[in-house]
């Protein structure tokens, strides 16, 4: 197969060996991770599906009122009726559970890493290319080793979603903290505040709107992975979209697709509304008027 | 709008005219005469991703047709997309249509715009397979032995005919409702099979013959005493509606094309199981070397010189 001056680099073989080694070595760890993830997903999706449709939709609409106001809530209410009307409510709640579980995990990892990267230039320099890699490597590439490790079902879907959706959480957190006015931080230091307290009481509150924008992005990216999660056996809207593709069923594909859109609009407006309610954002808004 | 339309029509006419001139020119300078007219010299093959026997045979034909002087284009896509494209004339031929069961839904939809060019393999079937060392002998055993298999049956694409047959026929007939039927995708199912083989776990998957997995992994079929997965299936070559008019020679050739188990498995093994990154073209070259009379025999059978 060699034509040309460059010898064949056995990169693929190396990766395969690494994946084999990881699979064998960390097998017990993966089992625990698997149980935790599938347990969390089952719990959440059952909780979302336990109350009847009108009650659950009502709760979500109330949340929308509190977070983003009446207009969003009305749109959400109409959207939920549409989802239920095309018989996708159960799938939508499963997808919501997957997105929430994956987003929470991604944020639990991303925000501390972002804080660390903001306070340490070396970490920042190391983390950046890793994030680039995680965001641009086609999902199909790491999907198969993830299936080998976690088998098919909802767990590989969650893992792949976490890998893909984590990056903006890290980037926005780092950016938010780095953008906090140095003079304010110095003032804190002048009053003798230890670094931890400066982080907690100055940097994080001031960076909160930016961090919340990151949270919003993480959730949106997680939602964009639902079809790929469906390909490895995750329940929900993604499976119906994927199934519609392999059976050329335009109708079902669109019904599941529109449910994804409605969920996306809902999650986007609610998280954006929450970040607009952060004290700093309120103060900025007042300052502008 | 009319201001825009006229040049559009003109452009279209010019394109058609130049295509006619070109094809006439091509026909004049190439190709052997056959009684029924001239074959068009470029052909596009739709390759269904994940359908390995289809991938193998498509590459085989690509190589054979290129040696015959055809300009062959291949495009890989989901099987459903290929049927849509074939009906719409995007592709000329698909070598992997499973009848009577698996692809019936596509033919119900697009059958009027397609033509059946012949059967090249008649020993195909849908199966539920388990690892050699596991206890179950028939699908009915799974009801009692579910625990031995983690209470899971690993399926392929949720829209696939095999998935439908499993969901609608197998599970209700054999009372397997307590088992978790996980649909995912063909690569994911094969990855699970690989992983189970490595770790020595028992596994039940939905599979089909012909498939290289039977050579690669220690799996065997479960008997299907009730025949819920359908009997043996045939693999047909399907073309566009007007295929035989455009490619009279090829229609003869495809009509006479058959593969034995031995031939198909050896081709699939060369292509998918030779370990390192084997190019499909190289696998086909190797296979044609091992089967030197294949093309000539076929031509003789089809009466095509």
Coordinates of C-alpha atoms in Angstrom, one line a residue:
Chain A
X1 CA 0.0 0.0 0.0
X2 CA 3.0 2.3 0.3
X3 CA 3.3 4.7 -2.6
X4 CA 5.5 7.6 -1.8
X5 CA 8.3 8.8 0.5
X6 CA 6.3 8.8 3.7
X7 CA 6.2 5.5 5.6
X8 CA 2.8 4.2 6.8
X9 CA 2.2 5.6 10.3
X10 CA 0.4 2.9 12.3
X11 CA -1.7 5.4 14.1
X12 CA -4.8 3.4 13.8
X13 CA -3.1 0.3 15.4
X14 CA -1.8 2.4 18.3
X15 CA -5.2 3.8 19.0
X16 CA -6.8 0.4 18.8
X17 CA -4.2 -0.9 21.3
X18 CA -4.8 2.0 23.7
X19 CA -8.6 1.5 23.5
X20 CA -8.2 -2.3 24.1
X21 CA -5.9 -1.6 27.1
X22 CA -8.3 1.0 28.5
X23 CA -11.2 -1.3 28.0
X24 CA -9.5 -4.2 29.9
X25 CA -7.9 -2.2 32.6
X26 CA -10.8 0.0 33.6
X27 CA -13.5 -2.5 33.1
X28 CA -14.7 -2.4 36.8
X29 CA -14.7 1.4 36.7
X30 CA -16.7 1.5 33.5
X31 CA -19.2 -0.9 35.1
X32 CA -19.8 1.5 37.9
X33 CA -20.0 4.5 35.6
X34 CA -22.5 2.6 33.5
X35 CA -24.7 1.8 36.4
X36 CA -24.6 5.4 37.7
X37 CA -25.4 6.9 34.2
X38 CA -28.2 4.5 33.4
X39 CA -29.6 4.8 36.9
X40 CA -29.6 8.6 36.7
X41 CA -31.3 8.5 33.3
X42 CA -33.9 5.9 34.3
X43 CA -34.7 7.9 37.5
X44 CA -35.0 11.2 35.7
X45 CA -37.0 9.9 32.7
X46 CA -39.4 8.0 35.0
X47 CA -39.8 11.1 37.1
X48 CA -40.6 13.2 34.1
X49 CA -43.1 10.6 32.8
X50 CA -44.7 9.8 36.1
X51 CA -47.2 12.7 36.3
X52 CA -49.8 12.9 33.5
X53 CA -49.0 15.1 30.5
X54 CA -51.0 18.2 31.6
X55 CA -49.3 18.2 35.0
X56 CA -45.8 17.8 33.8
X57 CA -46.3 20.3 31.0
X58 CA -47.9 22.7 33.5
X59 CA -44.8 22.4 35.7
X60 CA -42.5 23.2 32.8
X61 CA -44.7 26.1 31.8
X62 CA -44.6 27.5 35.3
X63 CA -40.8 27.2 35.3
X64 CA -40.8 29.1 32.0
X65 CA -42.9 31.9 33.5
X66 CA -40.6 32.2 36.5
X67 CA -37.4 32.1 34.4
X68 CA -38.3 33.9 31.2
X69 CA -41.7 35.5 31.5
X70 CA -45.2 35.1 30.1
X71 CA -44.4 35.2 26.4
X72 CA -42.0 32.3 26.5
X73 CA -44.4 30.4 28.7
X74 CA -47.3 30.8 26.2
X75 CA -45.0 29.6 23.3
X76 CA -43.9 26.7 25.5
X77 CA -47.4 25.7 26.3
X78 CA -48.4 25.7 22.7
X79 CA -45.3 23.7 21.8
X80 CA -45.9 21.1 24.5
X81 CA -49.5 20.6 23.2
X82 CA -48.0 20.1 19.7
X83 CA -45.5 17.5 21.0
X84 CA -48.3 15.6 22.8
X85 CA -50.5 16.0 19.7
X86 CA -48.0 14.3 17.4
X87 CA -47.6 11.5 20.0
X88 CA -44.0 12.3 20.9
X89 CA -44.4 13.4 24.6
X90 CA -42.8 10.2 26.0
X91 CA -39.9 10.4 23.6
X92 CA -39.5 14.1 24.3
X93 CA -39.3 13.5 28.1
X94 CA -36.7 10.7 27.5
X95 CA -34.7 13.1 25.3
X96 CA -35.0 15.8 27.9
X97 CA -33.8 13.4 30.6
X98 CA -30.8 12.4 28.4
X99 CA -30.0 16.1 27.7
X100 CA -30.2 17.1 31.4
X101 CA -28.1 14.1 32.6
X102 CA -25.5 14.7 30.0
X103 CA -25.5 18.5 30.5
X104 CA -25.2 18.2 34.3
X105 CA -22.2 15.8 34.0
X106 CA -20.6 18.0 31.3
X107 CA -21.0 21.1 33.6
X108 CA -19.8 19.4 36.7
X109 CA -16.6 18.6 34.8
X110 CA -16.4 21.8 32.7
X111 CA -16.9 24.6 35.3
X112 CA -14.1 23.5 37.6
X113 CA -11.8 23.0 34.7
X114 CA -12.7 26.4 33.4
X115 CA -12.0 28.0 36.7
X116 CA -8.7 26.2 36.9
X117 CA -7.8 27.3 33.4
X118 CA -8.7 30.9 34.2
X119 CA -6.3 30.9 37.1
X120 CA -3.4 29.1 35.5
X121 CA -2.0 29.8 32.1
X122 CA -0.4 26.4 31.7
X123 CA -3.7 24.6 32.3
X124 CA -5.3 27.0 29.8
X125 CA -2.7 26.2 27.2
X126 CA -3.1 22.4 27.7
X127 CA -6.9 22.5 27.8
X128 CA -7.5 24.5 24.7
X129 CA -6.3 22.0 22.1
X130 CA -8.0 19.1 24.0
X131 CA -11.3 21.0 23.8
X132 CA -10.7 21.7 20.0
X133 CA -10.2 18.0 19.6
X134 CA -13.4 17.1 21.5
X135 CA -15.5 19.5 19.6
X136 CA -14.2 18.7 16.1
X137 CA -13.5 15.0 16.1
X138 CA -16.5 13.5 14.3
X139 CA -18.8 11.8 16.9
X140 CA -18.8 8.5 14.9
X141 CA -15.1 8.1 15.5
X142 CA -15.4 7.8 19.3
X143 CA -18.9 6.3 19.2
X144 CA -17.7 2.8 18.4
X145 CA -15.1 2.5 21.1
X146 CA -17.7 4.0 23.5
X147 CA -20.1 1.2 22.4
X148 CA -17.4 -1.4 22.9
X149 CA -16.9 -0.2 26.4
X150 CA -20.5 0.7 27.5
X151 CA -22.5 -1.5 25.1
X152 CA -25.6 -0.1 23.3
X153 CA -28.3 1.7 25.1
X154 CA -28.6 5.1 26.7
X155 CA -25.1 5.2 28.3
X156 CA -22.9 5.5 25.2
X157 CA -25.3 8.2 24.1
X158 CA -24.8 10.1 27.3
X159 CA -21.0 9.6 27.1
X160 CA -20.7 10.8 23.5
X161 CA -23.0 13.8 24.3
X162 CA -20.8 14.8 27.3
X163 CA -17.7 14.6 25.2
X164 CA -19.2 16.8 22.5
X165 CA -21.1 19.3 24.7
X166 CA -18.5 20.0 27.3
X167 CA -16.2 22.4 25.5
X168 CA -18.3 25.6 25.7
X169 CA -18.8 25.1 29.4
X170 CA -15.0 25.3 29.9
X171 CA -14.4 28.1 27.4
X172 CA -17.1 30.4 28.7
X173 CA -16.2 29.9 32.3
X174 CA -12.6 30.7 31.7
X175 CA -13.5 33.7 29.6
X176 CA -16.0 35.0 32.2
X177 CA -13.5 34.9 35.0
X178 CA -10.6 36.3 32.9
X179 CA -12.9 39.2 31.9
X180 CA -13.5 40.3 35.5
X181 CA -12.0 43.7 36.0
X182 CA -8.5 43.3 37.4
X183 CA -9.0 46.3 39.6
X184 CA -11.9 44.8 41.4
X185 CA -9.8 41.7 42.1
X186 CA -7.0 43.9 43.3
X187 CA -9.3 45.7 45.6
X188 CA -10.3 42.4 47.1
X189 CA -6.7 41.5 47.6
X190 CA -6.1 44.9 49.2
X191 CA -8.7 44.1 51.8
X192 CA -6.9 40.9 52.5
X193 CA -9.3 38.5 50.9
X194 CA -7.8 35.0 50.3
X195 CA -7.9 33.8 46.6
X196 CA -10.7 31.3 47.4
X197 CA -12.9 34.1 48.7
X198 CA -12.0 36.4 45.8
X199 CA -13.2 33.6 43.5
X200 CA -16.4 32.9 45.4
X201 CA -17.4 36.5 46.1
X202 CA -16.0 38.6 43.3
X203 CA -15.0 36.5 40.2
X204 CA -17.8 34.0 40.1
X205 CA -20.7 36.4 40.7
X206 CA -19.3 38.9 38.1
X207 CA -18.6 36.1 35.6
X208 CA -22.0 34.5 36.1
X209 CA -23.8 35.9 33.0
X210 CA -20.9 34.6 30.8
X211 CA -20.9 31.2 32.6
X212 CA -24.7 30.9 32.2
X213 CA -24.2 31.6 28.5
X214 CA -21.9 28.6 28.5
X215 CA -24.5 26.5 30.3
X216 CA -27.0 27.4 27.6
X217 CA -24.5 26.4 24.9
X218 CA -23.8 23.1 26.6
X219 CA -27.5 22.3 26.7
X220 CA -28.0 23.2 23.0
X221 CA -25.0 21.1 21.9
X222 CA -26.3 18.2 24.0
X223 CA -29.6 18.5 22.2
X224 CA -27.9 18.4 18.8
X225 CA -26.5 15.0 19.6
X226 CA -29.8 13.3 20.1
X227 CA -29.9 11.6 16.7
X228 CA -26.4 10.3 17.1
X229 CA -27.3 9.0 20.6
X230 CA -30.3 7.2 18.9
X231 CA -27.8 5.4 16.6
X232 CA -26.3 3.7 19.6
X233 CA -29.5 2.8 21.2
X234 CA -30.6 5.7 23.4
X235 CA -34.3 6.0 23.7
X236 CA -36.1 9.2 22.7
X237 CA -36.7 11.5 19.8
X238 CA -33.4 10.7 18.2
X239 CA -34.4 7.1 17.7
X240 CA -37.5 8.1 15.9
X241 CA -35.6 10.5 13.6
X242 CA -33.0 7.8 12.9
X243 CA -35.7 5.2 12.3
X244 CA -37.5 7.6 9.9
X245 CA -34.3 8.0 7.9
X246 CA -33.8 4.2 7.5
X247 CA -37.4 3.7 6.5
X248 CA -37.8 6.9 4.5
X249 CA -40.7 7.9 6.7
X250 CA -40.9 11.7 6.1
X251 CA -43.9 12.2 8.4
X252 CA -42.6 10.5 11.5
X253 CA -39.2 12.1 10.9
X254 CA -40.7 15.6 10.9
X255 CA -42.9 15.0 13.9
X256 CA -39.9 13.9 16.0
X257 CA -37.8 16.7 14.5
X258 CA -40.3 19.4 15.4
X259 CA -40.4 18.0 19.0
X260 CA -36.6 18.5 19.1
X261 CA -37.0 22.1 17.9
X262 CA -39.7 22.8 20.5
X263 CA -37.5 21.4 23.3
X264 CA -34.5 23.4 22.0
X265 CA -36.5 26.6 22.0
X266 CA -37.8 25.9 25.5
X267 CA -34.4 25.1 27.0
X268 CA -32.7 28.0 25.3
X269 CA -35.2 30.6 26.5
X270 CA -35.3 29.2 30.0
X271 CA -31.6 29.1 30.5
X272 CA -31.1 32.5 28.9
X273 CA -33.9 33.8 31.2
X274 CA -32.1 32.4 34.2
X275 CA -28.9 34.1 33.3
X276 CA -30.7 37.4 32.8
X277 CA -31.9 37.0 36.4
X278 CA -28.3 36.8 37.8
X279 CA -27.7 39.7 40.2
X280 CA -24.8 41.0 38.1
X281 CA -26.9 41.0 34.9
X282 CA -29.7 42.8 36.8
X283 CA -27.2 45.4 38.0
X284 CA -25.8 45.9 34.5
X285 CA -29.4 46.2 33.2
X286 CA -30.2 48.8 35.8
X287 CA -26.9 50.7 35.1
X288 CA -27.8 51.0 31.5
X289 CA -31.2 52.6 32.1
Chain B
X1 CA -40.3 35.5 -13.6
X2 CA -40.5 35.0 -17.4
X3 CA -37.3 37.1 -17.8
X4 CA -35.6 34.4 -15.8
X5 CA -37.3 31.5 -17.3
X6 CA -36.4 31.8 -21.0
X7 CA -32.7 31.6 -20.5
X8 CA -33.3 28.7 -18.1
X9 CA -35.2 26.8 -20.8
X10 CA -32.6 27.7 -23.3
X11 CA -29.8 26.6 -21.0
X12 CA -31.7 23.3 -20.4
X13 CA -32.1 22.7 -24.1
X14 CA -28.5 23.5 -24.8
X15 CA -27.5 21.1 -22.0
X16 CA -29.7 18.3 -23.4
X17 CA -28.5 19.0 -26.9
X18 CA -24.9 18.9 -26.0
X19 CA -25.5 15.8 -23.9
X20 CA -27.0 14.1 -26.9
X21 CA -24.1 15.2 -29.1
X22 CA -21.7 13.9 -26.5
X23 CA -23.4 10.6 -26.0
X24 CA -23.7 10.1 -29.7
X25 CA -20.0 10.9 -30.0
X26 CA -19.2 8.5 -27.2
X27 CA -21.3 5.8 -28.7
X28 CA -19.6 6.3 -32.0
X29 CA -16.2 5.8 -30.6
X30 CA -16.6 3.1 -28.0
X31 CA -18.4 0.0 -27.1
X32 CA -19.2 -3.2 -28.9
X33 CA -22.4 -3.4 -30.9
X34 CA -25.0 -5.6 -29.4
X35 CA -28.2 -6.7 -31.1
X36 CA -30.4 -4.6 -28.8
X37 CA -28.4 -1.3 -29.2
X38 CA -25.8 0.6 -27.3
X39 CA -25.1 0.6 -23.6
X40 CA -24.5 4.0 -22.0
X41 CA -21.0 4.0 -20.8
X42 CA -21.3 5.6 -17.4
X43 CA -23.1 4.0 -14.5
X44 CA -23.7 4.9 -10.9
X45 CA -24.0 2.3 -8.2
X46 CA -25.7 3.0 -4.9
X47 CA -23.9 1.3 -2.0
X48 CA -26.0 0.7 1.2
X49 CA -23.9 1.5 4.2
X50 CA -23.8 -1.3 6.8
X51 CA -25.0 -3.9 4.2
X52 CA -21.7 -5.7 3.9
X53 CA -22.7 -8.2 1.1
X54 CA -23.9 -5.2 -0.9
X55 CA -20.7 -3.3 -0.3
X56 CA -18.6 -6.3 -1.4
X57 CA -20.6 -7.0 -4.5
X58 CA -20.8 -3.3 -5.5
X59 CA -17.0 -3.1 -5.4
X60 CA -16.7 -6.3 -7.3
X61 CA -18.9 -4.9 -10.1
X62 CA -17.2 -1.6 -10.0
X63 CA -13.9 -3.3 -10.8
X64 CA -15.4 -5.6 -13.4
X65 CA -17.3 -2.8 -15.2
X66 CA -14.2 -0.5 -15.1
X67 CA -12.3 -3.3 -16.8
X68 CA -15.0 -3.3 -19.4
X69 CA -14.5 0.3 -20.1
X70 CA -17.4 1.8 -18.1
X71 CA -17.1 4.9 -16.1
X72 CA -18.4 3.8 -12.7
X73 CA -19.5 6.1 -9.9
X74 CA -20.3 4.8 -6.5
X75 CA -22.0 6.5 -3.7
X76 CA -22.6 5.2 -0.2
X77 CA -25.7 6.1 1.8
X78 CA -28.3 4.6 4.1
X79 CA -30.3 1.9 2.4
X80 CA -33.5 3.9 2.5
X81 CA -31.8 6.8 0.9
X82 CA -30.5 4.6 -1.9
X83 CA -34.0 3.3 -2.7
X84 CA -35.2 6.9 -2.9
X85 CA -32.3 7.9 -5.1
X86 CA -32.8 4.8 -7.3
X87 CA -36.4 5.6 -7.8
X88 CA -35.5 9.2 -8.6
X89 CA -32.8 8.2 -11.0
X90 CA -29.8 9.4 -8.9
X91 CA -28.4 5.9 -9.0
X92 CA -28.7 3.4 -11.8
X93 CA -28.3 0.2 -9.8
X94 CA -28.5 -1.3 -6.3
X95 CA -27.1 -4.8 -5.9
X96 CA -28.6 -5.5 -2.5
X97 CA -32.4 -5.7 -2.5
X98 CA -33.7 -8.4 -0.1
X99 CA -37.0 -10.1 -1.0
X100 CA -39.6 -11.1 -0.1
X101 CA -39.5 -9.7 3.5
X102 CA -36.7 -7.4 4.4
X103 CA -37.0 -4.6 1.8
X104 CA -40.7 -5.1 1.0
X105 CA -41.6 -1.7 2.5
X106 CA -39.3 0.1 0.1
X107 CA -40.7 -1.8 -2.9
X108 CA -44.2 -1.0 -1.8
X109 CA -43.2 2.6 -1.9
X110 CA -41.0 2.8 -5.0
X111 CA -41.5 -0.5 -6.8
X112 CA -43.3 1.2 -9.7
X113 CA -40.1 3.2 -10.5
X114 CA -37.7 0.3 -10.3
X115 CA -36.9 -2.8 -12.3
X116 CA -35.8 -6.2 -11.0
X117 CA -32.7 -7.2 -12.8
X118 CA -32.3 -10.7 -11.3
X119 CA -31.4 -12.7 -8.2
X120 CA -27.7 -13.3 -7.5
X121 CA -28.0 -15.0 -4.1
X122 CA -30.9 -17.1 -2.7
X123 CA -29.6 -18.3 0.6
X124 CA -30.0 -15.2 2.6
X125 CA -31.9 -15.1 5.8
X126 CA -32.7 -13.1 8.9
X127 CA -31.5 -14.6 12.2
X128 CA -31.2 -14.2 15.9
X129 CA -27.7 -15.3 16.7
X130 CA -25.9 -16.1 20.0
X131 CA -22.3 -16.9 20.9
X132 CA -21.3 -20.6 20.4
X133 CA -20.8 -21.3 24.1
X134 CA -24.1 -20.0 25.3
X135 CA -27.0 -22.3 26.3
X136 CA -29.9 -21.4 24.1
X137 CA -30.6 -23.6 21.1
X138 CA -33.8 -22.0 19.8
X139 CA -35.4 -18.6 20.0
X140 CA -38.0 -20.1 22.3
X141 CA -35.2 -20.9 24.8
X142 CA -34.5 -17.2 25.3
X143 CA -37.8 -16.9 27.3
X144 CA -36.4 -19.0 30.1
X145 CA -32.7 -18.2 29.6
X146 CA -33.0 -14.4 29.3
X147 CA -30.9 -13.9 32.4
X148 CA -28.0 -15.8 30.7
X149 CA -28.0 -13.1 28.1
X150 CA -28.3 -10.1 30.4
X151 CA -32.0 -9.9 29.3
X152 CA -31.0 -8.1 26.2
X153 CA -31.3 -8.7 22.4
X154 CA -29.1 -6.3 20.6
X155 CA -30.7 -5.0 17.4
X156 CA -29.7 -2.9 14.5
X157 CA -31.3 0.2 13.0
X158 CA -34.7 1.0 14.4
X159 CA -36.2 1.3 10.9
X160 CA -34.7 -1.9 9.5
X161 CA -36.8 -4.8 8.2
X162 CA -35.0 -7.1 10.5
X163 CA -35.9 -4.9 13.5
X164 CA -39.5 -4.8 12.4
X165 CA -39.6 -8.6 12.0
X166 CA -38.1 -9.0 15.5
X167 CA -40.4 -6.5 17.1
X168 CA -43.7 -7.5 15.4
X169 CA -43.2 -11.3 14.9
X170 CA -40.4 -12.8 17.0
X171 CA -40.9 -11.1 20.4
X172 CA -44.7 -11.6 20.6
X173 CA -44.6 -15.2 19.2
X174 CA -41.9 -16.4 21.6
X175 CA -43.0 -14.3 24.6
X176 CA -39.7 -12.4 24.9
X177 CA -41.4 -9.2 26.2
X178 CA -39.3 -9.3 29.3
X179 CA -36.1 -9.0 27.4
X180 CA -34.8 -5.6 26.4
X181 CA -34.7 -5.3 22.7
X182 CA -32.1 -2.5 22.1
X183 CA -32.1 -1.0 18.6
X184 CA -29.1 1.0 17.6
X185 CA -27.2 0.6 14.4
X186 CA -25.4 -2.2 12.5
X187 CA -21.9 -1.0 13.5
X188 CA -23.0 -0.6 17.2
X189 CA -24.4 -4.2 17.1
X190 CA -21.2 -5.5 15.7
X191 CA -19.2 -3.6 18.2
X192 CA -21.2 -5.2 21.0
X193 CA -20.6 -8.6 19.4
X194 CA -16.9 -7.9 19.3
X195 CA -16.9 -6.7 22.9
X196 CA -18.8 -9.8 24.1
X197 CA -16.5 -12.1 22.2
X198 CA -13.5 -10.5 23.9
X199 CA -15.0 -10.5 27.4
X200 CA -16.6 -14.0 27.1
X201 CA -20.0 -12.7 27.9
X202 CA -23.1 -14.3 26.4
X203 CA -24.9 -12.2 23.8
X204 CA -28.0 -12.4 21.6
X205 CA -28.1 -10.3 18.5
X206 CA -30.3 -9.9 15.4
X207 CA -28.2 -10.8 12.4
X208 CA -28.5 -12.1 8.9
X209 CA -26.8 -14.5 6.5
X210 CA -24.7 -13.8 4.5
X211 CA -22.5 -12.0 7.0
X212 CA -18.8 -12.0 7.7
X213 CA -19.6 -11.9 11.5
X214 CA -20.1 -15.7 11.2
X215 CA -16.5 -16.1 10.3
X216 CA -15.1 -13.4 12.6
X217 CA -16.9 -14.3 15.8
X218 CA -17.9 -17.6 17.4
X219 CA -21.7 -17.2 16.8
X220 CA -24.4 -19.5 15.7
X221 CA -28.1 -19.1 14.7
X222 CA -30.9 -19.9 17.1
X223 CA -33.5 -22.1 15.5
X224 CA -36.7 -20.4 14.6
X225 CA -39.2 -23.3 15.0
X226 CA -42.2 -21.0 14.3
X227 CA -40.5 -19.4 11.3
X228 CA -41.2 -15.9 12.5
X229 CA -38.2 -14.4 10.8
X230 CA -39.4 -15.5 7.4
X231 CA -37.8 -18.3 5.3
X232 CA -34.8 -17.9 3.1
X233 CA -34.5 -14.6 1.3
X234 CA -33.2 -13.7 -2.1
X235 CA -30.9 -10.9 -2.9
X236 CA -31.9 -9.1 -6.1
X237 CA -30.2 -6.6 -8.2
X238 CA -32.5 -3.6 -8.8
X239 CA -32.2 -0.9 -11.4
X240 CA -34.0 2.2 -12.5
X241 CA -37.2 1.6 -14.5
X242 CA -35.5 2.2 -17.8
X243 CA -32.3 0.3 -17.0
X244 CA -32.7 -2.4 -19.6
X245 CA -33.2 0.2 -22.3
X246 CA -30.2 2.1 -21.4
X247 CA -27.9 -0.8 -20.6
X248 CA -29.1 -3.8 -22.6
X249 CA -25.7 -5.6 -22.2
X250 CA -25.5 -5.0 -18.5
X251 CA -29.1 -6.0 -17.9
X252 CA -28.1 -9.4 -19.5
X253 CA -24.9 -9.6 -17.4
X254 CA -26.7 -8.7 -14.1
X255 CA -29.5 -11.1 -15.0
X256 CA -27.0 -14.0 -15.2
X257 CA -24.9 -13.0 -12.2
X258 CA -24.9 -15.4 -9.2
X259 CA -22.6 -16.0 -6.3
X260 CA -22.2 -19.2 -4.3
X261 CA -21.8 -19.1 -0.6
X262 CA -18.2 -19.9 -1.0
X263 CA -17.6 -17.1 -3.4
X264 CA -19.5 -14.5 -1.4
X265 CA -17.9 -15.4 1.9
X266 CA -14.4 -15.4 0.5
X267 CA -15.0 -12.0 -1.0
X268 CA -16.5 -10.6 2.3
X269 CA -13.6 -12.1 4.2
X270 CA -11.0 -10.6 2.0
X271 CA -12.7 -7.2 2.3
X272 CA -13.8 -7.0 5.9
X273 CA -11.7 -9.5 7.9
X274 CA -8.2 -9.2 6.6
X275 CA -7.4 -7.2 9.7
X276 CA -5.5 -4.1 8.7
X277 CA -6.8 -1.5 6.4
X278 CA -7.6 -3.4 3.2
X279 CA -8.7 -1.3 0.4
X280 CA -12.0 -2.7 -1.1
X281 CA -10.3 -2.5 -4.6
X282 CA -7.4 -4.6 -3.4
X283 CA -9.7 -7.2 -1.9
X284 CA -11.6 -7.4 -5.2
X285 CA -8.3 -7.7 -7.2
X286 CA -7.2 -10.5 -4.9
X287 CA -10.6 -12.2 -5.2
X288 CA -10.6 -12.0 -9.0
X289 CA -7.1 -13.5 -9.0
X290 CA -8.5 -16.4 -6.9
X291 CA -11.5 -16.7 -9.2
X292 CA -9.8 -16.1 -12.6
X293 CA -12.7 -17.5 -14.8
X294 CA -15.5 -15.6 -12.9
X295 CA -15.9 -12.8 -15.4
X296 CA -15.5 -14.9 -18.6
X297 CA -17.9 -17.5 -17.2
X298 CA -20.4 -14.8 -16.5
X299 CA -20.2 -13.3 -19.9
X300 CA -20.6 -16.7 -21.5
X301 CA -23.7 -17.4 -19.5
X302 CA -25.1 -14.0 -20.3
X303 CA -24.3 -14.3 -24.0
X304 CA -22.4 -11.1 -23.9
X305 CA -19.0 -10.8 -25.6

